[in-house]
PDB file of C-alpha atoms in Angstrom:
ATOM      1  CA  UNK A 291    -181.080-191.860  86.179  1.00  0.00           C
ATOM      2  CA  UNK A 292    -179.093-190.559  83.278  1.00  0.00           C
ATOM      3  CA  UNK A 293    -177.608-191.728  80.022  1.00  0.00           C
ATOM      4  CA  UNK A 294    -174.018-191.247  78.936  1.00  0.00           C
ATOM      5  CA  UNK A 295    -172.662-191.002  75.413  1.00  0.00           C
ATOM      6  CA  UNK A 296    -168.900-191.339  75.617  1.00  0.00           C
ATOM      7  CA  UNK A 297    -166.160-191.729  73.086  1.00  0.00           C
ATOM      8  CA  UNK A 298    -164.898-195.152  74.115  1.00  0.00           C
ATOM      9  CA  UNK A 299    -167.057-196.266  77.023  1.00  0.00           C
ATOM     10  CA  UNK A 300    -164.560-195.088  79.632  1.00  0.00           C
ATOM     11  CA  UNK A 301    -166.014-192.188  81.565  1.00  0.00           C
ATOM     12  CA  UNK A 302    -163.810-190.090  83.796  1.00  0.00           C
ATOM     13  CA  UNK A 303    -164.618-186.826  85.598  1.00  0.00           C
ATOM     14  CA  UNK A 304    -162.595-184.745  83.127  1.00  0.00           C
ATOM     15  CA  UNK A 305    -163.600-186.351  79.833  1.00  0.00           C
ATOM     16  CA  UNK A 306    -165.907-184.975  77.155  1.00  0.00           C
ATOM     17  CA  UNK A 307    -168.760-187.441  77.568  1.00  0.00           C
ATOM     18  CA  UNK A 308    -172.323-186.293  77.096  1.00  0.00           C
ATOM     19  CA  UNK A 309    -174.419-186.878  80.212  1.00  0.00           C
ATOM     20  CA  UNK A 310    -178.165-186.375  79.821  1.00  0.00           C
ATOM     21  CA  UNK A 311    -181.314-186.958  81.809  1.00  0.00           C
ATOM     22  CA  UNK A 312    -183.788-189.474  80.424  1.00  0.00           C
ATOM     23  CA  UNK A 313    -185.966-186.662  79.075  1.00  0.00           C
ATOM     24  CA  UNK A 314    -182.936-184.918  77.620  1.00  0.00           C
ATOM     25  CA  UNK A 315    -181.890-188.139  75.931  1.00  0.00           C
ATOM     26  CA  UNK A 316    -185.352-188.560  74.381  1.00  0.00           C
ATOM     27  CA  UNK A 317    -185.262-185.025  73.048  1.00  0.00           C
ATOM     28  CA  UNK A 318    -181.700-185.391  71.764  1.00  0.00           C
ATOM     29  CA  UNK A 319    -182.349-188.650  69.929  1.00  0.00           C
ATOM     30  CA  UNK A 320    -185.634-187.268  68.567  1.00  0.00           C
ATOM     31  CA  UNK A 321    -183.999-184.257  66.961  1.00  0.00           C
ATOM     32  CA  UNK A 322    -181.160-186.347  65.534  1.00  0.00           C
ATOM     33  CA  UNK A 323    -183.671-188.880  64.158  1.00  0.00           C
ATOM     34  CA  UNK A 324    -185.696-186.133  62.464  1.00  0.00           C
ATOM     35  CA  UNK A 325    -182.643-184.466  60.944  1.00  0.00           C
ATOM     36  CA  UNK A 326    -181.049-187.728  59.824  1.00  0.00           C
ATOM     37  CA  UNK A 327    -184.238-189.069  58.274  1.00  0.00           C
ATOM     38  CA  UNK A 328    -184.443-185.958  56.122  1.00  0.00           C
ATOM     39  CA  UNK A 329    -181.003-186.498  54.581  1.00  0.00           C
ATOM     40  CA  UNK A 330    -180.008-190.178  54.873  1.00  0.00           C
ATOM     41  CA  UNK A 331    -179.598-191.792  51.473  1.00  0.00           C
ATOM     42  CA  UNK A 332    -177.128-194.653  51.660  1.00  0.00           C
ATOM     43  CA  UNK A 333    -177.572-197.912  53.519  1.00  0.00           C
ATOM     44  CA  UNK A 334    -174.801-197.046  55.975  1.00  0.00           C
ATOM     45  CA  UNK A 335    -176.389-193.646  56.723  1.00  0.00           C
ATOM     46  CA  UNK A 336    -179.750-195.285  57.329  1.00  0.00           C
ATOM     47  CA  UNK A 337    -178.110-197.877  59.591  1.00  0.00           C
ATOM     48  CA  UNK A 338    -176.541-195.128  61.683  1.00  0.00           C
ATOM     49  CA  UNK A 339    -179.927-193.449  62.069  1.00  0.00           C
ATOM     50  CA  UNK A 340    -181.626-196.696  63.086  1.00  0.00           C
ATOM     51  CA  UNK A 341    -178.844-197.353  65.590  1.00  0.00           C
ATOM     52  CA  UNK A 342    -179.319-193.925  67.172  1.00  0.00           C
ATOM     53  CA  UNK A 343    -183.102-194.299  67.154  1.00  0.00           C
ATOM     54  CA  UNK A 344    -182.744-197.605  68.993  1.00  0.00           C
ATOM     55  CA  UNK A 345    -181.510-195.565  71.950  1.00  0.00           C
ATOM     56  CA  UNK A 346    -185.150-195.365  72.955  1.00  0.00           C
ATOM     57  CA  UNK A 347    -186.080-195.064  76.630  1.00  0.00           C
ATOM     58  CA  UNK A 348    -188.527-197.919  76.010  1.00  0.00           C
ATOM     59  CA  UNK A 349    -185.459-200.169  76.394  1.00  0.00           C
ATOM     60  CA  UNK A 350    -185.070-198.961  79.959  1.00  0.00           C
ATOM     61  CA  UNK A 351    -184.749-195.524  81.420  1.00  0.00           C
ATOM     62  CA  UNK A 352    -181.114-194.696  82.010  1.00  0.00           C
ATOM     63  CA  UNK A 353    -179.978-197.721  79.995  1.00  0.00           C
ATOM     64  CA  UNK A 354    -179.483-196.320  76.511  1.00  0.00           C
ATOM     65  CA  UNK A 355    -176.079-194.684  76.632  1.00  0.00           C
ATOM     66  CA  UNK A 356    -173.416-195.793  74.184  1.00  0.00           C
ATOM     67  CA  UNK A 357    -169.863-195.202  73.010  1.00  0.00           C
ATOM     68  CA  UNK A 358    -169.119-193.487  69.705  1.00  0.00           C
ATOM     69  CA  UNK A 359    -166.612-196.207  68.778  1.00  0.00           C
ATOM     70  CA  UNK A 360    -169.349-198.834  69.232  1.00  0.00           C
ATOM     71  CA  UNK A 361    -171.623-197.295  66.609  1.00  0.00           C
ATOM     72  CA  UNK A 362    -172.064-199.429  63.465  1.00  0.00           C
ATOM     73  CA  UNK A 363    -169.290-197.719  61.504  1.00  0.00           C
ATOM     74  CA  UNK A 364    -168.028-199.369  58.324  1.00  0.00           C
ATOM     75  CA  UNK A 365    -164.428-198.751  57.239  1.00  0.00           C
ATOM     76  CA  UNK A 366    -165.480-198.661  53.581  1.00  0.00           C
ATOM     77  CA  UNK A 367    -167.897-195.773  54.110  1.00  0.00           C
ATOM     78  CA  UNK A 368    -166.427-194.179  57.230  1.00  0.00           C
ATOM     79  CA  UNK A 369    -165.364-190.778  55.886  1.00  0.00           C
ATOM     80  CA  UNK A 370    -168.716-190.235  54.135  1.00  0.00           C
ATOM     81  CA  UNK A 371    -170.616-191.483  57.198  1.00  0.00           C
ATOM     82  CA  UNK A 372    -168.690-189.221  59.559  1.00  0.00           C
ATOM     83  CA  UNK A 373    -169.480-186.279  57.272  1.00  0.00           C
ATOM     84  CA  UNK A 374    -173.120-187.388  57.232  1.00  0.00           C
ATOM     85  CA  UNK A 375    -173.240-187.401  61.044  1.00  0.00           C
ATOM     86  CA  UNK A 376    -171.926-183.819  61.131  1.00  0.00           C
ATOM     87  CA  UNK A 377    -174.679-182.867  58.637  1.00  0.00           C
ATOM     88  CA  UNK A 378    -177.240-184.576  60.900  1.00  0.00           C
ATOM     89  CA  UNK A 379    -175.980-182.525  63.846  1.00  0.00           C
ATOM     90  CA  UNK A 380    -176.152-179.313  61.808  1.00  0.00           C
ATOM     91  CA  UNK A 381    -179.650-180.205  60.617  1.00  0.00           C
ATOM     92  CA  UNK A 382    -180.723-180.598  64.238  1.00  0.00           C
ATOM     93  CA  UNK A 383    -179.176-177.197  65.003  1.00  0.00           C
ATOM     94  CA  UNK A 384    -181.267-175.786  62.170  1.00  0.00           C
ATOM     95  CA  UNK A 385    -184.389-177.412  63.634  1.00  0.00           C
ATOM     96  CA  UNK A 386    -184.965-179.752  60.686  1.00  0.00           C
ATOM     97  CA  UNK A 387    -188.182-181.653  61.399  1.00  0.00           C
ATOM     98  CA  UNK A 388    -188.873-180.018  64.766  1.00  0.00           C
ATOM     99  CA  UNK A 389    -192.347-179.047  63.563  1.00  0.00           C
ATOM    100  CA  UNK A 390    -193.238-182.750  63.818  1.00  0.00           C
ATOM    101  CA  UNK A 391    -192.642-182.753  67.580  1.00  0.00           C
ATOM    102  CA  UNK A 392    -195.470-182.131  70.016  1.00  0.00           C
ATOM    103  CA  UNK A 393    -193.146-180.072  72.228  1.00  0.00           C
ATOM    104  CA  UNK A 394    -190.462-177.410  71.830  1.00  0.00           C
ATOM    105  CA  UNK A 395    -186.975-178.655  72.683  1.00  0.00           C
ATOM    106  CA  UNK A 396    -185.005-176.601  75.179  1.00  0.00           C
ATOM    107  CA  UNK A 397    -182.581-174.787  72.869  1.00  0.00           C
ATOM    108  CA  UNK A 398    -179.983-174.239  75.582  1.00  0.00           C
ATOM    109  CA  UNK A 399    -179.785-177.980  76.221  1.00  0.00           C
ATOM    110  CA  UNK A 400    -179.894-178.709  72.487  1.00  0.00           C
ATOM    111  CA  UNK A 401    -176.919-176.460  71.832  1.00  0.00           C
ATOM    112  CA  UNK A 402    -174.822-178.069  74.579  1.00  0.00           C
ATOM    113  CA  UNK A 403    -175.813-181.625  73.592  1.00  0.00           C
ATOM    114  CA  UNK A 404    -175.113-181.078  69.895  1.00  0.00           C
ATOM    115  CA  UNK A 405    -171.781-179.343  70.515  1.00  0.00           C
ATOM    116  CA  UNK A 406    -170.616-182.142  72.793  1.00  0.00           C
ATOM    117  CA  UNK A 407    -171.836-184.864  70.435  1.00  0.00           C
ATOM    118  CA  UNK A 408    -170.129-183.163  67.487  1.00  0.00           C
ATOM    119  CA  UNK A 409    -166.841-183.096  69.418  1.00  0.00           C
ATOM    120  CA  UNK A 410    -167.170-186.829  70.087  1.00  0.00           C
ATOM    121  CA  UNK A 411    -167.932-187.577  66.421  1.00  0.00           C
ATOM    122  CA  UNK A 412    -165.014-185.407  65.286  1.00  0.00           C
ATOM    123  CA  UNK A 413    -162.648-187.433  67.494  1.00  0.00           C
ATOM    124  CA  UNK A 414    -163.572-190.612  65.641  1.00  0.00           C
ATOM    125  CA  UNK A 415    -161.023-191.917  63.135  1.00  0.00           C
ATOM    126  CA  UNK A 416    -161.031-194.942  60.887  1.00  0.00           C
ATOM    127  CA  UNK A 417    -158.487-196.547  63.254  1.00  0.00           C
ATOM    128  CA  UNK A 418    -161.011-196.310  66.116  1.00  0.00           C
ATOM    129  CA  UNK A 419    -163.603-198.440  64.317  1.00  0.00           C
ATOM    130  CA  UNK A 420    -164.427-201.692  66.030  1.00  0.00           C
ATOM    131  CA  UNK A 421    -165.491-203.798  63.082  1.00  0.00           C
ATOM    132  CA  UNK A 422    -167.155-206.294  65.403  1.00  0.00           C
ATOM    133  CA  UNK A 423    -169.608-203.569  66.471  1.00  0.00           C
ATOM    134  CA  UNK A 424    -171.270-203.495  63.053  1.00  0.00           C
ATOM    135  CA  UNK A 425    -171.101-207.283  62.713  1.00  0.00           C
ATOM    136  CA  UNK A 426    -172.569-207.888  66.181  1.00  0.00           C
ATOM    137  CA  UNK A 427    -175.304-205.284  65.742  1.00  0.00           C
ATOM    138  CA  UNK A 428    -176.381-206.778  62.414  1.00  0.00           C
ATOM    139  CA  UNK A 429    -176.182-210.327  63.791  1.00  0.00           C
ATOM    140  CA  UNK A 430    -178.394-209.418  66.761  1.00  0.00           C
ATOM    141  CA  UNK A 431    -181.173-208.198  64.471  1.00  0.00           C
ATOM    142  CA  UNK A 432    -183.867-210.676  63.540  1.00  0.00           C
ATOM    143  CA  UNK A 433    -185.103-211.314  60.006  1.00  0.00           C
ATOM    144  CA  UNK A 434    -188.076-208.946  60.385  1.00  0.00           C
ATOM    145  CA  UNK A 435    -185.971-206.123  61.822  1.00  0.00           C
ATOM    146  CA  UNK A 436    -186.381-202.824  59.933  1.00  0.00           C
ATOM    147  CA  UNK A 437    -182.706-202.836  58.903  1.00  0.00           C
ATOM    148  CA  UNK A 438    -183.492-205.966  56.874  1.00  0.00           C
ATOM    149  CA  UNK A 439    -186.813-204.664  55.514  1.00  0.00           C
ATOM    150  CA  UNK A 440    -185.683-201.698  53.416  1.00  0.00           C
ATOM    151  CA  UNK A 441    -185.668-199.227  56.334  1.00  0.00           C
ATOM    152  CA  UNK A 442    -189.374-198.441  56.815  1.00  0.00           C
ATOM    153  CA  UNK A 443    -190.375-195.069  58.212  1.00  0.00           C
ATOM    154  CA  UNK A 444    -192.934-193.781  60.684  1.00  0.00           C
ATOM    155  CA  UNK A 445    -195.960-192.465  58.820  1.00  0.00           C
ATOM    156  CA  UNK A 446    -196.327-189.560  61.264  1.00  0.00           C
ATOM    157  CA  UNK A 447    -192.708-188.479  61.809  1.00  0.00           C
ATOM    158  CA  UNK A 448    -190.943-189.915  58.726  1.00  0.00           C
ATOM    159  CA  UNK A 449    -188.122-191.187  60.965  1.00  0.00           C
ATOM    160  CA  UNK A 450    -186.638-194.629  60.467  1.00  0.00           C
ATOM    161  CA  UNK A 451    -188.359-197.334  62.464  1.00  0.00           C
ATOM    162  CA  UNK A 452    -186.456-199.619  64.785  1.00  0.00           C
ATOM    163  CA  UNK A 453    -187.377-202.969  66.277  1.00  0.00           C
ATOM    164  CA  UNK A 454    -189.100-200.853  68.984  1.00  0.00           C
ATOM    165  CA  UNK A 455    -191.125-198.786  66.508  1.00  0.00           C
ATOM    166  CA  UNK A 456    -190.779-195.024  66.160  1.00  0.00           C
ATOM    167  CA  UNK A 457    -188.464-193.305  68.637  1.00  0.00           C
ATOM    168  CA  UNK A 458    -190.703-190.237  68.740  1.00  0.00           C
ATOM    169  CA  UNK A 459    -194.039-192.063  68.989  1.00  0.00           C
ATOM    170  CA  UNK A 460    -192.647-194.101  71.896  1.00  0.00           C
ATOM    171  CA  UNK A 461    -191.695-191.180  74.155  1.00  0.00           C
TER     172      UNK A 461
END
């Protein structure tokens, strides 16, 4: 099975969606989680990192794809958050945190995945935000969810924990 990250959830043969194997998805989310954890400062940046880290194969292999417009964007912080996501991508390109992995990511795949993901993020505009995405995501979280507990981190990887634990520890 594979996972698809698309812009709006509509995948066509000629679109710019990112299609990855389950292992590729794990690696991709791992390197984004490491990079983002190193630089996230605001609540909205931390939320974006938790959201991405929730795309853990523990949920179900081949079931963790998502659409960029469904991420928990907030209109009030959108421009800063979009810039943050580009910094996260660049941090992953620069191998920020990779020393914490117990494997070496395939750099050819990494380059393709990051380039494609960056193109999808760059397409995003404030007008594309689905405000209900943030509201629904927050409403689905329970009281003890990490997003409501000051964004705890994995002691080993320093990534933000999700309701599933650490994305990297779980793979």
